[in-house]
Coordinates of C-alpha atoms and ligand atoms in Angstrom, one line a residue:
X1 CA -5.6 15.3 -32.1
X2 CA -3.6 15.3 -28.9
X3 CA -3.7 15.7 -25.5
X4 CA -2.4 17.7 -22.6
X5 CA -0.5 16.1 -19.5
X6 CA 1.0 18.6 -17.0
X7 CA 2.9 21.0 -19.3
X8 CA 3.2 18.3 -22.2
X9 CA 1.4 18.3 -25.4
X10 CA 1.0 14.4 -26.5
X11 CA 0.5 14.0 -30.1
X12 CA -2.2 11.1 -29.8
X13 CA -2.9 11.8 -33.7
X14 CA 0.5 10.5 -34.8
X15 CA 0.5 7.6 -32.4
X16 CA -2.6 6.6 -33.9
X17 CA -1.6 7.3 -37.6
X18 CA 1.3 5.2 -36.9
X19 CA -0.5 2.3 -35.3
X20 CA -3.0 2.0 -38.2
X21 CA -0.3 1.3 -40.6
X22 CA -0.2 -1.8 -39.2
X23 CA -3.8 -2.6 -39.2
X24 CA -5.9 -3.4 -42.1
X25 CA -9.4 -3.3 -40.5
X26 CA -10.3 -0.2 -39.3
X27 CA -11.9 2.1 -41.7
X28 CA -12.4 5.7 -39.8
X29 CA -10.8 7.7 -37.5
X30 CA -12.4 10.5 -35.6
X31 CA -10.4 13.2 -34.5
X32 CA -11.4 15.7 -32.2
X33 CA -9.0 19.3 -32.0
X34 CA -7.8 19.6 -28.8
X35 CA -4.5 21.5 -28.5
X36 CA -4.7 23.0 -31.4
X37 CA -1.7 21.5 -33.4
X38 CA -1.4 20.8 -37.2
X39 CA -2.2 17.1 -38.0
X40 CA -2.4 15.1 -41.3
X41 CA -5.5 14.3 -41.9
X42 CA -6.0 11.4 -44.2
X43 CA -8.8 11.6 -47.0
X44 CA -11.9 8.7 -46.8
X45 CA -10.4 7.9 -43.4
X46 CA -10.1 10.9 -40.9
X47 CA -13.6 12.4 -40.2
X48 CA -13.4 16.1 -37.8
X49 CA -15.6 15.3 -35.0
X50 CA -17.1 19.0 -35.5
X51 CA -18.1 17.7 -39.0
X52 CA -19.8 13.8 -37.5
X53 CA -21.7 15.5 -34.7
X54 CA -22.9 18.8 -37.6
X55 CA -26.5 18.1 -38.6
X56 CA -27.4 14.9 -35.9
X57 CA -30.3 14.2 -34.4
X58 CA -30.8 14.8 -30.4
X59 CA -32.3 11.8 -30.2
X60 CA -31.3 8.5 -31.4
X61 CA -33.3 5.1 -30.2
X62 CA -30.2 2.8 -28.3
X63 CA -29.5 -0.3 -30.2
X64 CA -30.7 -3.3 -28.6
X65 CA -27.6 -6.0 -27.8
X66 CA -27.5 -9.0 -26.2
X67 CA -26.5 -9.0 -22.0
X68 CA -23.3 -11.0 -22.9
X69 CA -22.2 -9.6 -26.2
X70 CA -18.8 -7.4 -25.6
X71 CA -18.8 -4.6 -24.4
X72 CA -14.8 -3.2 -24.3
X73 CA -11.5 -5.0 -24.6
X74 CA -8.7 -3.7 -22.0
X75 CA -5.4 -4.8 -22.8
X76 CA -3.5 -5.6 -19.5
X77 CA -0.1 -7.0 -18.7
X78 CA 0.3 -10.3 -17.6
X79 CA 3.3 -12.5 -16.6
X80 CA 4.2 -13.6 -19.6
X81 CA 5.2 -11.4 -22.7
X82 CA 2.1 -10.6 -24.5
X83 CA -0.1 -8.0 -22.9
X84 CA -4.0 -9.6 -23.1
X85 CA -7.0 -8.7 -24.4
X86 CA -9.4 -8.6 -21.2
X87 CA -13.3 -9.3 -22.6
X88 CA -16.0 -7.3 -20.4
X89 CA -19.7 -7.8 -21.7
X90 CA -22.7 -5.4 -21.3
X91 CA -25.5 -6.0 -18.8
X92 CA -22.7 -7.8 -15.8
X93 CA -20.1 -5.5 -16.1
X94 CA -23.0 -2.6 -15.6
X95 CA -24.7 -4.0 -13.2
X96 CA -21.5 -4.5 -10.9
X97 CA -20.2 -1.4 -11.6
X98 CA -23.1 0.8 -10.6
X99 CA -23.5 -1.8 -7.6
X100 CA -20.4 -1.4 -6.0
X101 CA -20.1 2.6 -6.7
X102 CA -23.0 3.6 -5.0
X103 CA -22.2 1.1 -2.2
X104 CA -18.6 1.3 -1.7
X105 CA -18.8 5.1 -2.2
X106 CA -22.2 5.7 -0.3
X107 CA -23.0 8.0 -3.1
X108 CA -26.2 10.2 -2.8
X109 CA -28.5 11.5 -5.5
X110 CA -27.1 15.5 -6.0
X111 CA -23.4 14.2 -5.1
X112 CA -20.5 15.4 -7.0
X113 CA -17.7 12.5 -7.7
X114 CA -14.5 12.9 -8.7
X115 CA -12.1 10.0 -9.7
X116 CA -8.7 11.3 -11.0
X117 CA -7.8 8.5 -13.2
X118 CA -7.4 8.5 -16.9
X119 CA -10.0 7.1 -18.6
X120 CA -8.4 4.9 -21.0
X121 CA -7.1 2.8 -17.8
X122 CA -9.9 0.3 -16.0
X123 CA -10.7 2.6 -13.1
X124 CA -11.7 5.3 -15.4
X125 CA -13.9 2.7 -17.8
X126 CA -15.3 1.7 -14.2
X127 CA -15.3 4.5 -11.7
X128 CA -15.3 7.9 -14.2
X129 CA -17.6 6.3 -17.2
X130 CA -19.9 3.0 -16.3
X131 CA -20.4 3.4 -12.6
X132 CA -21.1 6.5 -11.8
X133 CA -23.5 7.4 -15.4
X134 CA -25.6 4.5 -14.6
X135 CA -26.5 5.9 -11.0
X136 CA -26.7 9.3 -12.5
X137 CA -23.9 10.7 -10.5
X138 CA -21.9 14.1 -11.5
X139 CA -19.4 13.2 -12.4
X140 CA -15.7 15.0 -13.2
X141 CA -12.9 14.0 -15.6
X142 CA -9.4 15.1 -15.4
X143 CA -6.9 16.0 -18.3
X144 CA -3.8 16.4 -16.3
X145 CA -0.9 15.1 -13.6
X146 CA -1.5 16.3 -10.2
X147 CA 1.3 18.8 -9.9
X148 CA 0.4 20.9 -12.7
X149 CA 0.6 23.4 -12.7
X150 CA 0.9 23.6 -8.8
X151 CA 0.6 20.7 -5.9
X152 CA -2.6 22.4 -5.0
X153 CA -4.6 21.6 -8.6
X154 CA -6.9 18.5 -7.1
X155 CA -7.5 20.4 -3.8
X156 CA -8.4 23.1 -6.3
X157 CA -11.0 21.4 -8.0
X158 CA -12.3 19.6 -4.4
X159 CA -13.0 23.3 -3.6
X160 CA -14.3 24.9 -6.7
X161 CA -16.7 22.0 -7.6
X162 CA -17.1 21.1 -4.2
X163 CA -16.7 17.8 -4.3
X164 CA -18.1 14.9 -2.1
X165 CA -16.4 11.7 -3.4
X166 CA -13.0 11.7 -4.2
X167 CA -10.8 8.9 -5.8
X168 CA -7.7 8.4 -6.1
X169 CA -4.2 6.2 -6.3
X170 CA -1.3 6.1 -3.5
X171 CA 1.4 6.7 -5.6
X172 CA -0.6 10.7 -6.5
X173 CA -0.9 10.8 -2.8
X174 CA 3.0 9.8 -2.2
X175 CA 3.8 12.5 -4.9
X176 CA 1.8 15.1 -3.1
X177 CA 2.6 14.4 0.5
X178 CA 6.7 15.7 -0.9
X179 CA 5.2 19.5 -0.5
X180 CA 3.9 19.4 2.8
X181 CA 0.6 21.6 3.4
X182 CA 1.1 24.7 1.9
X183 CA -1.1 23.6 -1.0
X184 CA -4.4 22.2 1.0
X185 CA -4.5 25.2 3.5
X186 CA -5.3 27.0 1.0
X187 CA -8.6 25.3 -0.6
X188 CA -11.5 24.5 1.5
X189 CA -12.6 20.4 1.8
X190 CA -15.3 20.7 3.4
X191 CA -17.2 19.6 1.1
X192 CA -15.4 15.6 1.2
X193 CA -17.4 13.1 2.5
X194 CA -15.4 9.9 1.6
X195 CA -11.7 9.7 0.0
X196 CA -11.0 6.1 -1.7
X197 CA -8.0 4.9 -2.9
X198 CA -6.8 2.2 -6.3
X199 CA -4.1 0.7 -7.8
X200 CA -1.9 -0.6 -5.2
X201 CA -1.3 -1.1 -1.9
X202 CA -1.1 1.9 0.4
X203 CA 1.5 2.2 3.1
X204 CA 0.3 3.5 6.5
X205 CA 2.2 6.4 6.1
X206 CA 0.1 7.4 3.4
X207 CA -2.9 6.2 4.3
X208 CA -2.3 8.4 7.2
X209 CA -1.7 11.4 5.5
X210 CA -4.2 10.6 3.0
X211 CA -6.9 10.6 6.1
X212 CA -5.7 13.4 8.6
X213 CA -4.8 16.4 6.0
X214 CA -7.3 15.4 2.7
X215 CA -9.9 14.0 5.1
X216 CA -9.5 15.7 7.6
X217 CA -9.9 12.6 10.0
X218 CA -13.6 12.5 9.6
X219 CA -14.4 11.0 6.2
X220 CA -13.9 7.4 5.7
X221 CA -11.2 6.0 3.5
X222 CA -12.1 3.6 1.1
X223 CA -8.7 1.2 -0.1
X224 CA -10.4 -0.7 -3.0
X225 CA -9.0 -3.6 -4.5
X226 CA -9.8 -4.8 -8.0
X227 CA -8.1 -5.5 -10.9
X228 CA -8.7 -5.0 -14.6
X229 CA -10.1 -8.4 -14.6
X230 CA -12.3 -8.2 -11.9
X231 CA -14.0 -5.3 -14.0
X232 CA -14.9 -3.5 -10.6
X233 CA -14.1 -3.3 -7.0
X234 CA -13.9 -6.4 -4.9
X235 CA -12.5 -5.8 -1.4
X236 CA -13.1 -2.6 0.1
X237 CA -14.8 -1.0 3.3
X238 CA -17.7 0.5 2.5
X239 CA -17.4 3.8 3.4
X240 CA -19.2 5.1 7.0
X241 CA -20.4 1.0 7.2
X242 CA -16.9 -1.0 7.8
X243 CA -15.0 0.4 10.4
X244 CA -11.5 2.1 9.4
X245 CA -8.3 -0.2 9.4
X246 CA -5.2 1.9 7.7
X247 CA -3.7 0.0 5.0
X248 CA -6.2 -2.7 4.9
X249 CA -8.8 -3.1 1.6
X250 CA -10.8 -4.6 4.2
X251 CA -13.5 -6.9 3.6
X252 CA -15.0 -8.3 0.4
X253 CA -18.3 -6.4 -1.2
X254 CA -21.1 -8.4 0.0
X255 CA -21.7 -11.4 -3.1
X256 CA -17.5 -11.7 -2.9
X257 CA -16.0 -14.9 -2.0
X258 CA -12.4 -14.5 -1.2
X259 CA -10.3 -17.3 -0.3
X260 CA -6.7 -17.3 0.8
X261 CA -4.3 -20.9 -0.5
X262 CA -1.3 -21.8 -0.1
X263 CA 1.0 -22.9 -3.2
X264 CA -0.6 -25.9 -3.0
X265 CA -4.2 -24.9 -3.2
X266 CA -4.7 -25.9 0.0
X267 CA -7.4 -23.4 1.6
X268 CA -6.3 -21.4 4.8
X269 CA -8.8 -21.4 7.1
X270 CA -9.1 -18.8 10.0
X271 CA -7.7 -15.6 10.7
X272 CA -3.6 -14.9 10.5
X273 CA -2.5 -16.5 7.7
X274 CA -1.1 -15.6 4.8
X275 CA -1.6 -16.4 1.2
X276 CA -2.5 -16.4 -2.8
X277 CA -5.4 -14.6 -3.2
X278 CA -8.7 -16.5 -5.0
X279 CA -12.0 -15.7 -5.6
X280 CA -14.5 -19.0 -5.3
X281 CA -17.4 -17.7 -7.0
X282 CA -17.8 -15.9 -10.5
X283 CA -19.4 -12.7 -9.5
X284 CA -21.1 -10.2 -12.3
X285 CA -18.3 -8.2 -14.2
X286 CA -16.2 -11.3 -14.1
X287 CA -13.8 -11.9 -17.4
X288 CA -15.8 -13.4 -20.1
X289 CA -12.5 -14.2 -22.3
X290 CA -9.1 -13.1 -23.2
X291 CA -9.5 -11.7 -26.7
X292 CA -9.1 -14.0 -29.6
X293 CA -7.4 -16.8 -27.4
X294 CA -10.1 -18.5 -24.5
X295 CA -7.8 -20.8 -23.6
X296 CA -5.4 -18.6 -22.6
X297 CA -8.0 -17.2 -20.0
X298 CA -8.8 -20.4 -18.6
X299 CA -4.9 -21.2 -18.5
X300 CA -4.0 -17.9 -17.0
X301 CA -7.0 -17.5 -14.1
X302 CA -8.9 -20.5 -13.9
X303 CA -5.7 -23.1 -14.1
X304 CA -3.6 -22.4 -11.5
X305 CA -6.0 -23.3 -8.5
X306 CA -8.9 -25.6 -9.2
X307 CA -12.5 -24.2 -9.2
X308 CA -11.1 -20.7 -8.5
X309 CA -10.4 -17.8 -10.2
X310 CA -6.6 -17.1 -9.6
X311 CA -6.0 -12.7 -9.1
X312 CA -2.1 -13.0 -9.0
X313 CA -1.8 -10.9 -5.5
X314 CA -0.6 -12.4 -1.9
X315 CA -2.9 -11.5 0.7
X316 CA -3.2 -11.7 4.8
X317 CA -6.4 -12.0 7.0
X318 CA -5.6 -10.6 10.0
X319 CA -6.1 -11.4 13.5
X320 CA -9.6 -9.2 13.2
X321 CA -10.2 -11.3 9.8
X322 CA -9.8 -8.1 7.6
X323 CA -7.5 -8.2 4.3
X324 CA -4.5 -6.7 3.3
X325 CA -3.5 -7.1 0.2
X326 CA 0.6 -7.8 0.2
X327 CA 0.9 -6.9 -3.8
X328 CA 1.9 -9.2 -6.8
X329 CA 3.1 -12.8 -6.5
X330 CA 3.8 -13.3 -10.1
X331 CA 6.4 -11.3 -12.7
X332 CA 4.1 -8.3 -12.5
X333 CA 5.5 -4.8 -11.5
X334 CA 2.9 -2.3 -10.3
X335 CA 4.7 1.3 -11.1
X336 CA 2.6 4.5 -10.6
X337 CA -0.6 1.7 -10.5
X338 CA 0.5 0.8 -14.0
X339 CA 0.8 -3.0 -14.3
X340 CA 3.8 -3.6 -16.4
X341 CA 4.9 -7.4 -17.0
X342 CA 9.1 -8.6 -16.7
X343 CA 8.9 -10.3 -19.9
X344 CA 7.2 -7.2 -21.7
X345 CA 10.0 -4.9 -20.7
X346 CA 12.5 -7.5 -20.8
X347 CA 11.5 -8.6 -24.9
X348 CA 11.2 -4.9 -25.6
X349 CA 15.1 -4.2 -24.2
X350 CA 16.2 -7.3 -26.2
X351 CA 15.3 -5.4 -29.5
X352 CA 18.5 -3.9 -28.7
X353 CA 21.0 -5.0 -31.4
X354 CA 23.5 -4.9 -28.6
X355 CA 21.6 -6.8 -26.1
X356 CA 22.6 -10.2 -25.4
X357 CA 20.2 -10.8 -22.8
X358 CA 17.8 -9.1 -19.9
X359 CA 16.0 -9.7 -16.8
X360 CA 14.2 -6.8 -15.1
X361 CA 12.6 -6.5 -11.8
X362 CA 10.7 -4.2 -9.5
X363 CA 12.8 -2.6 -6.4
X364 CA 10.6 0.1 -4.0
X365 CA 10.7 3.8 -5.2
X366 CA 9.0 6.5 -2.3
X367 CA 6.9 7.6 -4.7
X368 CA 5.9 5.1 -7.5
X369 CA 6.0 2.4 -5.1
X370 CA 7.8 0.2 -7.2
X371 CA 10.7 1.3 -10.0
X372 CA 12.0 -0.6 -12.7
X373 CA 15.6 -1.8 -12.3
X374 CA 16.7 -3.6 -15.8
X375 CA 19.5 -6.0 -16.0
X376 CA 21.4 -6.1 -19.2
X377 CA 23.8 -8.1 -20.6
X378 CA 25.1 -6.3 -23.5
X379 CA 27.9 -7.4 -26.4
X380 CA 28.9 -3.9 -27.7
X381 CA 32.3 -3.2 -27.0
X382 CA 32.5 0.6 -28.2
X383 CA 29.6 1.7 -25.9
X384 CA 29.1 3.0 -23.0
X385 CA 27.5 2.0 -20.3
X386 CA 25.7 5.8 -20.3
X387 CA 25.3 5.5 -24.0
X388 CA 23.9 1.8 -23.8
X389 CA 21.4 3.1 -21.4
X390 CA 19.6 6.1 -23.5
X391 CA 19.4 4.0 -26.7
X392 CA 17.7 1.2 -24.0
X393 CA 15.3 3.6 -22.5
X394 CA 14.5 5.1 -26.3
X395 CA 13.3 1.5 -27.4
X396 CA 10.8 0.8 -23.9
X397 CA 9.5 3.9 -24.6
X398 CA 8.8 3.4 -28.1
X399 CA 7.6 -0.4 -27.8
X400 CA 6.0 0.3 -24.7
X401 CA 5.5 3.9 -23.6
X402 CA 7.3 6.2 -21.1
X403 CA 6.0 4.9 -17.8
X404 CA 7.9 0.9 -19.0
X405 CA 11.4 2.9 -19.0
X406 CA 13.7 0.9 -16.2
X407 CA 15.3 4.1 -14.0
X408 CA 18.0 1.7 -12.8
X409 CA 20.5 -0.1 -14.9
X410 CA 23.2 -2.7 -14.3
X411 CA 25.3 -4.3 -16.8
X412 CA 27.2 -7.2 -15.9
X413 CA 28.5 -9.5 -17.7
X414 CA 25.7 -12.4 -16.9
X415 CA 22.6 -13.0 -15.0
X416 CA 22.8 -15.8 -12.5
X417 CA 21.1 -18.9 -13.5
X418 CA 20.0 -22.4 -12.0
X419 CA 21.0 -25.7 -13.4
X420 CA 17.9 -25.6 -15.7
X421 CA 18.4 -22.2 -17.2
X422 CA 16.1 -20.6 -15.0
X423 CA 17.1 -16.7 -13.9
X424 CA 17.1 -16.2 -10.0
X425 CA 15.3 -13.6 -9.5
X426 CA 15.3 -13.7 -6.2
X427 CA 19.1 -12.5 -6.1
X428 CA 17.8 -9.8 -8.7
X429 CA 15.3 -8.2 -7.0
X430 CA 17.8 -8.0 -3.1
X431 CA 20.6 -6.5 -5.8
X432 CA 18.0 -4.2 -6.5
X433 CA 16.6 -3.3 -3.7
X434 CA 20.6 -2.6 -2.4
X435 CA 19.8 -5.7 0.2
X436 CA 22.6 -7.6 -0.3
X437 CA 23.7 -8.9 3.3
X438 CA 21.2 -12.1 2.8
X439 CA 21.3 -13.3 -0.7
X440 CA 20.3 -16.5 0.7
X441 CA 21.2 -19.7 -0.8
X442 CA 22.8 -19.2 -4.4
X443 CA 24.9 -22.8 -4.2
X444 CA 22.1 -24.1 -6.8
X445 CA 23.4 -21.5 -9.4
X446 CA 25.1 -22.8 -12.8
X447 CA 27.3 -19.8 -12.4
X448 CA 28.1 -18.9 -8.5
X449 CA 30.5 -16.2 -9.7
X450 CA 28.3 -13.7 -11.5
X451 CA 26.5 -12.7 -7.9
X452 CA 29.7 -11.0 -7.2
X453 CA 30.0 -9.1 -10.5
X454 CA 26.5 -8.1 -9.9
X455 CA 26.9 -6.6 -7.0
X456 CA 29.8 -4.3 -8.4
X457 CA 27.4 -3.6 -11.1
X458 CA 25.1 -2.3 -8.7
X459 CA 27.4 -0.2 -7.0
X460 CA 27.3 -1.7 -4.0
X461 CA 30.3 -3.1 -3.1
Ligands
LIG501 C1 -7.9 -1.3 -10.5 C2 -6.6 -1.7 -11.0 C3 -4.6 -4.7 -10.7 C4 -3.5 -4.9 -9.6 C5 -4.0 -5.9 -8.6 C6 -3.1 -5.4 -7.4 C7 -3.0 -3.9 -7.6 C8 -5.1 -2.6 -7.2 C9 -5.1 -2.3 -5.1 C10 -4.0 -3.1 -5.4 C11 -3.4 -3.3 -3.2 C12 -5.3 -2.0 -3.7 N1 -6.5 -2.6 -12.0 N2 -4.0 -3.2 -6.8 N3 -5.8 -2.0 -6.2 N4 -3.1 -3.6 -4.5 N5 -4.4 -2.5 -2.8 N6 -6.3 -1.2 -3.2 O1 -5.6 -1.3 -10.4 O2 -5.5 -4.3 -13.5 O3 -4.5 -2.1 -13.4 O4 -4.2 -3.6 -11.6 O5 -3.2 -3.7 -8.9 O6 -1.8 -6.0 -7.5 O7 -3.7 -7.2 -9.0 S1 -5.2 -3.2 -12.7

């Protein structure tokens, strides 16, 4: 009926009510009581768990499917406006999952595991769910934020479950790092044996922290890349095997082909260079389709670079050949670990009566590693800026959800442009990132002026 986060009751009933009025096809609703609030329960539709489990059997034979029927559909965002439908189907997905957890993890029979993710994101479906049941692993789920109700709750749970495997993403490490060691001293980790880390990349400082004070310098850290696509993890040391590199995912699990092009497909050979990151072969939990539209997967991964499967992230092989992943080349901002695409934010601020226009780009926050800084151009003269700014934020966060709010705002009077209507972004994301003393070359703009105005609306001048 809801759920908790930190000190925050979230009505998931009413969101879910709501969503279904604009559905026609699904026909029951289980609802379990969680915090305890009164929900409208609607007759022939909403069944009490309490009441579906009442009276089952213990055992119940598993229905026999098909190894490429679907399993799940994961809606992720994209470059382009609408967030897709990612397929997943049974017996690859399964098999890839439970193969790279017990390898990239070195997980032992008797091992507790802990991945701190929510479930209803891909790590969670991967590395809480899939994963670790199918090796019969122990493993805990978290309802929570990592600061509730103190910075010491996950070294809290390490301790009193004594946990072996922990997983976790920078940006709860960056948040944690703020309140120094007070917190850890007082649990005991002795029970780690490997710390892993998801979502984005993580900067050596902390990596380092992440190591020394949670690992205590003698447990491996595993920094796994993989996206929601790649239905489970593709580069990544595995832990106690591939020797330590900070901020590097490392090398690809053994059956991975990575391969590093230029803008022009060409492959770079060799180590020290620097690239768009492929994959050459299909590999088991591959993307079978993008939810009622195939050829939108094949346009969006398969497209781009011939015969490879395109991931969307710059990469560099270093001089000792191991990768490190450089973070999104497309219009894809990674906040908290939470892909969120431009054009997704940017049509959800146009639902503004008031907005003319918006462009909206990442700029790097110490703690989220990127923040959304949103570019409006509004037509309201009685307004204010301050005022034009809540009523924004209200409509991301009902289109989208809290975490798509832009914290930045900046309302000039136009966005600069090329000669064929193209935004610069370019000059958007150095505005945003307060980097102004190199704009570079903006003689190609339809509107040289607005850069100027841009800056003032940035503060910055
Ligand atoms: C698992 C997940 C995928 C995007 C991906 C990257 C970024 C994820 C790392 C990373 C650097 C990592 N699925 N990303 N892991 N970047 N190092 N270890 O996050 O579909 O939500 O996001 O996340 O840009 O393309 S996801």
């Amino acid at each position: 009926m809801g759920n908790f986060r930190g000190s925050k009751q979230i009505p998931v009933k009413a969101v879910v009510d709501e969503a279904l009025e604009k559905t026609t096809t699904i026909e029951k609703v289980i609802v379990l009581k969680r915090t305890g609030e009164s929900v409208d329960m609607k007759t022939g539709r909403d069944i009490w768990w309490s009441d579906s489990i009442a009276g089952q059997s213990s055992d119940n034979e598993a229905e026999e499917m098909d190894a490429e029927d679907m399993l799940f559909i994961l809606y992720t965002s994209g470059s382009t406006g609408q967030p897709k439908g990612v397929v997943h189907s049974i017996a690859g997905y399964m098999v890839y999952t439970y193969y790279s957890f017990i390898n990239v993890f070195q997980h032992e029979e008797s091992d507790v595991y802990w991945c701190t993710a929510d479930v209803g994101w891909i790590t969670g479906h991967s590395y809480i769910v899939y994963g670790p049941l199918l090796a019969g692993a122990t493993t805990l789920m978290f309802e929570g934020v990592p600061t509730y109700p103190n910075p010491g709750r996950f070294w809290e749970i390490i301790d009193k479950y004594k946990v072996n495997q922990f997983y976790t993403a920078p940006t709860a490490i960056r948040a944690l790092q703020v309140f120094g060691l007070e917190p850890i001293e007082k649990y005991n980790l002795d029970s780690l044996k490997v710390i892993g880390s998801v979502g984005e990349p993580i900067n050596e400082e902390a990596w380092h922290w992440y190591h020394e004070n949670i690992g205590k310098g003698r447990c491996p850290l595993v920094d796994t890349w993989w996206q929601t696509e790649t239905g489970g993890i593709m580069i990544s040391p595995l832990a106690g095997i591939t020797p330590n590199k900070p901020a590097h995912a490392s090398l690809p699990l053994p059956g991975v082909q990575p391969v590093i092009v230029d803008a022009e497909g060409n492959e770079l050979l060799g180590n020290n260079v620097e690239g768009n990151l492929c994959i050459r072969f299909p590999w088991p939990s591959i993307i079978r389709t993008t939810y009622g539209d195939h050829n939108r997967c094949k346009e969006t991964y398969f497209s781009t670079y011939k015969g490879m499967y395109f991931t969307g992230d710059g990469v560099k092989r270093d001089h000792d050949g191991y990768l490190r992943i450089l973070g999104r080349v497309d219009d894809v901002i990674n906040v908290s670990g939470h892909r969120m695409g431009t054009a997704e934010v940017e049509n959800a601020i146009n639902e503004h009566p008031e907005v003319v226009e918006s462009a909206v780009v990442g700029f790097p926050h110490p703690i989220k590693g990127q923040g959304i800084y949103a570019y409006a151009i509004c037509n309201s003269s009685t307004k204010s800026n301050a005022e034009m700014e809540s009523e924004i934020k209200a409509m991301v966060r009902k289109i989208i959800g809290p975490i798509a709010k832009p914290e930045q705002y900046n309302f000039s009077p136009g966005l600069p442009k090329t000669r064929s209507g193209k935004i610069m972004r370019r000059i958007l994301r150095k505005v945003a990132s307060k980097d102004v003393s190199s704009l570079g070359d903006t003689s190609t703009l339809l509107n040289p002026e607005i850069v100027q105005e841009i800056i003032k609306g940035a503060g910055l001048e």
